[in-house]
């Protein structure tokens, strides 16, 4: 076996837990790569909810999906409003934090408050054994603050409820991403966070 890079490892983990016909969430649709992966993986009767706050991202995702658009709800809203759209249970979820690649406006970035709120809610919707895969890019303005807040949050999760891993390549240059993966170990209700 060879070591997988962060994004392929994220997909590997999700493919090990998501089953056909399940509902899943792409919390940061971006250019649609993860949305397409999820749509292919859940099959004809499964469904993907893909969130982004930029219409350009959703347009790019729709184009990438092609005939698989019928399996996906493209939602122009922040991922921290996930409970307004998804009732659960979900088989898994994916986040790519940072900014929309190839965008003209790199000031639009994910924020720690909305990211943590979305993860918190998705943990409540996640099936036992499900995975939330979070690719963390911290090389942009505000990225280090989001990284630190996210790491602080996941360390508070009880080990009997959620297993948390951090996966990264340590000798890479130019702020490479790293992966945080959360595996739900037992069914539990999430206490609603105070805004």
mmCIF file of C-alpha atoms in Angstrom:
data_model
loop_
_atom_site.group_PDB
_atom_site.id
_atom_site.type_symbol
_atom_site.label_atom_id
_atom_site.label_comp_id
_atom_site.label_asym_id
_atom_site.label_seq_id
_atom_site.Cartn_x
_atom_site.Cartn_y
_atom_site.Cartn_z
ATOM 1 C CA UNK A 1 0.000 0.000 0.000
ATOM 2 C CA UNK A 2 1.222 3.489 -0.728
ATOM 3 C CA UNK A 3 0.413 6.564 1.344
ATOM 4 C CA UNK A 4 -2.594 8.433 0.026
ATOM 5 C CA UNK A 5 -2.639 12.210 -0.247
ATOM 6 C CA UNK A 6 -5.227 14.043 1.845
ATOM 7 C CA UNK A 7 -8.073 14.274 -0.681
ATOM 8 C CA UNK A 8 -7.833 10.648 -1.900
ATOM 9 C CA UNK A 9 -7.677 9.479 1.725
ATOM 10 C CA UNK A 10 -10.804 11.498 2.505
ATOM 11 C CA UNK A 11 -12.629 9.778 -0.372
ATOM 12 C CA UNK A 12 -11.326 6.394 0.727
ATOM 13 C CA UNK A 13 -12.738 6.865 4.240
ATOM 14 C CA UNK A 14 -16.097 8.019 2.898
ATOM 15 C CA UNK A 15 -16.298 5.124 0.437
ATOM 16 C CA UNK A 16 -15.760 2.710 3.333
ATOM 17 C CA UNK A 17 -18.834 3.967 5.212
ATOM 18 C CA UNK A 18 -21.324 5.434 2.710
ATOM 19 C CA UNK A 19 -23.719 2.892 1.255
ATOM 20 C CA UNK A 20 -25.938 2.973 -1.801
ATOM 21 C CA UNK A 21 -29.308 4.696 -1.301
ATOM 22 C CA UNK A 22 -28.111 6.855 1.616
ATOM 23 C CA UNK A 23 -28.336 10.596 2.084
ATOM 24 C CA UNK A 24 -25.007 12.424 2.335
ATOM 25 C CA UNK A 25 -23.810 16.025 2.593
ATOM 26 C CA UNK A 26 -21.166 18.016 0.758
ATOM 27 C CA UNK A 27 -20.909 21.007 3.077
ATOM 28 C CA UNK A 28 -18.661 22.994 0.697
ATOM 29 C CA UNK A 29 -19.589 22.210 -2.908
ATOM 30 C CA UNK A 30 -16.836 24.328 -4.436
ATOM 31 C CA UNK A 31 -16.170 23.133 -7.973
ATOM 32 C CA UNK A 32 -18.152 19.934 -7.456
ATOM 33 C CA UNK A 33 -15.487 17.244 -7.257
ATOM 34 C CA UNK A 34 -16.684 15.849 -3.930
ATOM 35 C CA UNK A 35 -20.337 16.301 -4.881
ATOM 36 C CA UNK A 36 -19.772 14.200 -8.000
ATOM 37 C CA UNK A 37 -17.938 11.535 -5.994
ATOM 38 C CA UNK A 38 -20.808 11.368 -3.495
ATOM 39 C CA UNK A 39 -23.493 11.312 -6.222
ATOM 40 C CA UNK A 40 -21.761 8.383 -7.928
ATOM 41 C CA UNK A 41 -21.369 6.578 -4.624
ATOM 42 C CA UNK A 42 -24.945 6.821 -3.308
ATOM 43 C CA UNK A 43 -26.460 5.408 -6.478
ATOM 44 C CA UNK A 44 -29.806 6.102 -8.122
ATOM 45 C CA UNK A 45 -31.865 6.097 -4.933
ATOM 46 C CA UNK A 46 -29.400 7.991 -2.748
ATOM 47 C CA UNK A 47 -29.267 11.753 -2.411
ATOM 48 C CA UNK A 48 -26.610 14.430 -1.928
ATOM 49 C CA UNK A 49 -27.225 17.816 -0.332
ATOM 50 C CA UNK A 50 -24.485 20.171 -1.560
ATOM 51 C CA UNK A 51 -24.072 23.583 0.078
ATOM 52 C CA UNK A 52 -22.219 26.678 -1.035
ATOM 53 C CA UNK A 53 -22.663 30.408 -0.477
ATOM 54 C CA UNK A 54 -21.499 31.251 -4.000
ATOM 55 C CA UNK A 55 -23.742 30.753 -7.021
ATOM 56 C CA UNK A 56 -20.640 30.320 -9.211
ATOM 57 C CA UNK A 57 -19.667 27.275 -7.149
ATOM 58 C CA UNK A 58 -23.105 25.714 -7.541
ATOM 59 C CA UNK A 59 -23.097 26.442 -11.284
ATOM 60 C CA UNK A 60 -19.705 24.751 -11.610
ATOM 61 C CA UNK A 61 -20.950 21.804 -9.563
ATOM 62 C CA UNK A 62 -24.101 21.430 -11.679
ATOM 63 C CA UNK A 63 -22.009 21.409 -14.843
ATOM 64 C CA UNK A 64 -19.674 18.769 -13.416
ATOM 65 C CA UNK A 65 -22.592 16.563 -12.325
ATOM 66 C CA UNK A 66 -24.188 16.385 -15.760
ATOM 67 C CA UNK A 67 -26.781 13.594 -15.743
ATOM 68 C CA UNK A 68 -26.322 13.014 -12.015
ATOM 69 C CA UNK A 69 -27.934 16.382 -11.116
ATOM 70 C CA UNK A 70 -31.166 14.548 -10.249
ATOM 71 C CA UNK A 71 -29.397 12.915 -7.288
ATOM 72 C CA UNK A 72 -28.292 16.253 -5.838
ATOM 73 C CA UNK A 73 -29.925 19.237 -4.171
ATOM 74 C CA UNK A 74 -27.701 22.258 -4.810
ATOM 75 C CA UNK A 75 -28.317 24.700 -1.964
ATOM 76 C CA UNK A 76 -27.273 28.344 -2.068
ATOM 77 C CA UNK A 77 -26.894 28.737 1.677
ATOM 78 C CA UNK A 78 -24.340 28.376 4.437
ATOM 79 C CA UNK A 79 -23.615 24.868 5.661
ATOM 80 C CA UNK A 80 -24.488 25.939 9.199
ATOM 81 C CA UNK A 81 -28.141 25.936 8.103
ATOM 82 C CA UNK A 82 -27.977 22.233 7.242
ATOM 83 C CA UNK A 83 -30.820 21.282 9.606
ATOM 84 C CA UNK A 84 -33.208 23.434 7.570
ATOM 85 C CA UNK A 85 -32.686 21.068 4.622
ATOM 86 C CA UNK A 86 -31.534 17.688 5.938
ATOM 87 C CA UNK A 87 -33.411 15.639 8.518
ATOM 88 C CA UNK A 88 -31.121 12.637 8.662
ATOM 89 C CA UNK A 89 -29.859 10.116 9.100
ATOM 90 C CA UNK A 90 -26.907 10.721 6.815
ATOM 91 C CA UNK A 91 -24.252 8.251 5.763
ATOM 92 C CA UNK A 92 -21.429 10.778 5.728
ATOM 93 C CA UNK A 93 -20.340 14.336 5.042
ATOM 94 C CA UNK A 94 -17.381 16.149 3.532
ATOM 95 C CA UNK A 95 -15.888 19.621 3.972
ATOM 96 C CA UNK A 96 -13.086 21.356 2.054
ATOM 97 C CA UNK A 97 -12.289 24.426 4.105
ATOM 98 C CA UNK A 98 -10.767 27.621 2.777
ATOM 99 C CA UNK A 99 -11.838 29.357 -0.416
ATOM 100 C CA UNK A 100 -13.261 28.419 -3.802
ATOM 101 C CA UNK A 101 -10.336 27.356 -6.007
ATOM 102 C CA UNK A 102 -9.897 29.415 -9.185
ATOM 103 C CA UNK A 103 -12.240 32.106 -7.851
ATOM 104 C CA UNK A 104 -11.809 35.787 -8.572
ATOM 105 C CA UNK A 105 -12.673 36.614 -4.959
ATOM 106 C CA UNK A 106 -10.388 34.862 -2.498
ATOM 107 C CA UNK A 107 -11.797 36.897 0.380
ATOM 108 C CA UNK A 108 -14.818 34.574 0.556
ATOM 109 C CA UNK A 109 -13.624 31.858 2.916
ATOM 110 C CA UNK A 110 -15.098 29.373 5.346
ATOM 111 C CA UNK A 111 -15.405 30.703 8.893
ATOM 112 C CA UNK A 112 -14.800 28.869 12.178
ATOM 113 C CA UNK A 113 -18.217 29.732 13.640
ATOM 114 C CA UNK A 114 -20.234 28.359 10.723
ATOM 115 C CA UNK A 115 -17.938 25.387 10.134
ATOM 116 C CA UNK A 116 -18.072 24.220 13.752
ATOM 117 C CA UNK A 117 -21.838 24.751 13.949
ATOM 118 C CA UNK A 118 -22.324 22.703 10.765
ATOM 119 C CA UNK A 119 -20.072 19.883 11.992
ATOM 120 C CA UNK A 120 -21.873 19.854 15.325
ATOM 121 C CA UNK A 121 -25.284 19.526 13.649
ATOM 122 C CA UNK A 122 -24.055 16.930 11.151
ATOM 123 C CA UNK A 123 -22.722 14.761 13.976
ATOM 124 C CA UNK A 124 -26.266 14.618 15.326
ATOM 125 C CA UNK A 125 -27.579 13.525 11.908
ATOM 126 C CA UNK A 126 -24.762 11.062 11.187
ATOM 127 C CA UNK A 127 -25.425 7.325 11.356
ATOM 128 C CA UNK A 128 -23.436 5.194 13.776
ATOM 129 C CA UNK A 129 -20.208 4.290 11.971
ATOM 130 C CA UNK A 130 -20.541 7.276 9.635
ATOM 131 C CA UNK A 131 -17.642 9.571 8.753
ATOM 132 C CA UNK A 132 -17.314 13.334 8.453
ATOM 133 C CA UNK A 133 -14.167 14.151 6.460
ATOM 134 C CA UNK A 134 -12.797 17.690 6.796
ATOM 135 C CA UNK A 135 -9.925 18.856 4.586
ATOM 136 C CA UNK A 136 -8.317 21.821 6.312
ATOM 137 C CA UNK A 137 -6.493 24.462 4.284
ATOM 138 C CA UNK A 138 -4.927 27.045 6.579
ATOM 139 C CA UNK A 139 -2.624 29.059 4.313
ATOM 140 C CA UNK A 140 -5.078 31.898 3.630
ATOM 141 C CA UNK A 141 -6.090 34.868 5.751
ATOM 142 C CA UNK A 142 -8.208 33.568 8.629
ATOM 143 C CA UNK A 143 -7.194 29.961 7.927
ATOM 144 C CA UNK A 144 -5.062 29.544 11.028
ATOM 145 C CA UNK A 145 -7.875 30.844 13.253
ATOM 146 C CA UNK A 146 -10.345 28.404 11.683
ATOM 147 C CA UNK A 147 -7.848 25.542 12.036
ATOM 148 C CA UNK A 148 -7.207 26.291 15.708
ATOM 149 C CA UNK A 149 -10.901 26.688 16.548
ATOM 150 C CA UNK A 150 -11.727 23.425 14.752
ATOM 151 C CA UNK A 151 -8.963 21.511 16.520
ATOM 152 C CA UNK A 152 -10.124 22.883 19.877
ATOM 153 C CA UNK A 153 -13.705 21.816 19.115
ATOM 154 C CA UNK A 154 -12.931 18.248 18.010
ATOM 155 C CA UNK A 155 -10.784 17.681 21.101
ATOM 156 C CA UNK A 156 -13.908 18.283 23.229
ATOM 157 C CA UNK A 157 -15.810 15.401 21.597
ATOM 158 C CA UNK A 158 -16.104 12.450 23.964
ATOM 159 C CA UNK A 159 -14.103 9.443 22.792
ATOM 160 C CA UNK A 160 -17.017 7.090 23.453
ATOM 161 C CA UNK A 161 -19.127 9.145 21.027
ATOM 162 C CA UNK A 162 -16.691 10.123 18.282
ATOM 163 C CA UNK A 163 -13.250 8.977 17.219
ATOM 164 C CA UNK A 164 -11.158 11.796 15.755
ATOM 165 C CA UNK A 165 -8.057 11.471 13.580
ATOM 166 C CA UNK A 166 -5.699 13.991 12.031
ATOM 167 C CA UNK A 167 -3.959 12.829 8.864
ATOM 168 C CA UNK A 168 -1.247 14.859 7.170
ATOM 169 C CA UNK A 169 1.938 14.691 5.177
ATOM 170 C CA UNK A 170 4.526 16.378 7.368
ATOM 171 C CA UNK A 171 7.248 17.175 4.830
ATOM 172 C CA UNK A 172 5.120 19.062 2.279
ATOM 173 C CA UNK A 173 5.649 22.759 1.509
ATOM 174 C CA UNK A 174 3.352 25.750 1.005
ATOM 175 C CA UNK A 175 0.711 25.050 3.645
ATOM 176 C CA UNK A 176 -0.550 21.671 2.440
ATOM 177 C CA UNK A 177 -3.986 20.589 3.617
ATOM 178 C CA UNK A 178 -4.518 18.063 6.367
ATOM 179 C CA UNK A 179 -7.511 15.893 7.111
ATOM 180 C CA UNK A 180 -9.624 15.653 10.220
ATOM 181 C CA UNK A 181 -11.961 12.672 10.154
ATOM 182 C CA UNK A 182 -14.731 12.069 12.671
ATOM 183 C CA UNK A 183 -16.250 8.602 13.084
ATOM 184 C CA UNK A 184 -19.488 8.389 15.059
ATOM 185 C CA UNK A 185 -19.156 5.480 17.472
ATOM 186 C CA UNK A 186 -22.661 5.349 18.944
ATOM 187 C CA UNK A 187 -26.030 6.992 18.484
ATOM 188 C CA UNK A 188 -26.449 10.188 20.471
ATOM 189 C CA UNK A 189 -28.226 13.523 20.307
ATOM 190 C CA UNK A 190 -26.156 16.669 19.889
ATOM 191 C CA UNK A 191 -26.931 19.490 22.285
ATOM 192 C CA UNK A 192 -27.796 22.578 20.258
ATOM 193 C CA UNK A 193 -24.936 25.073 20.345
ATOM 194 C CA UNK A 194 -25.576 28.614 21.531
ATOM 195 C CA UNK A 195 -24.943 31.121 18.717
#
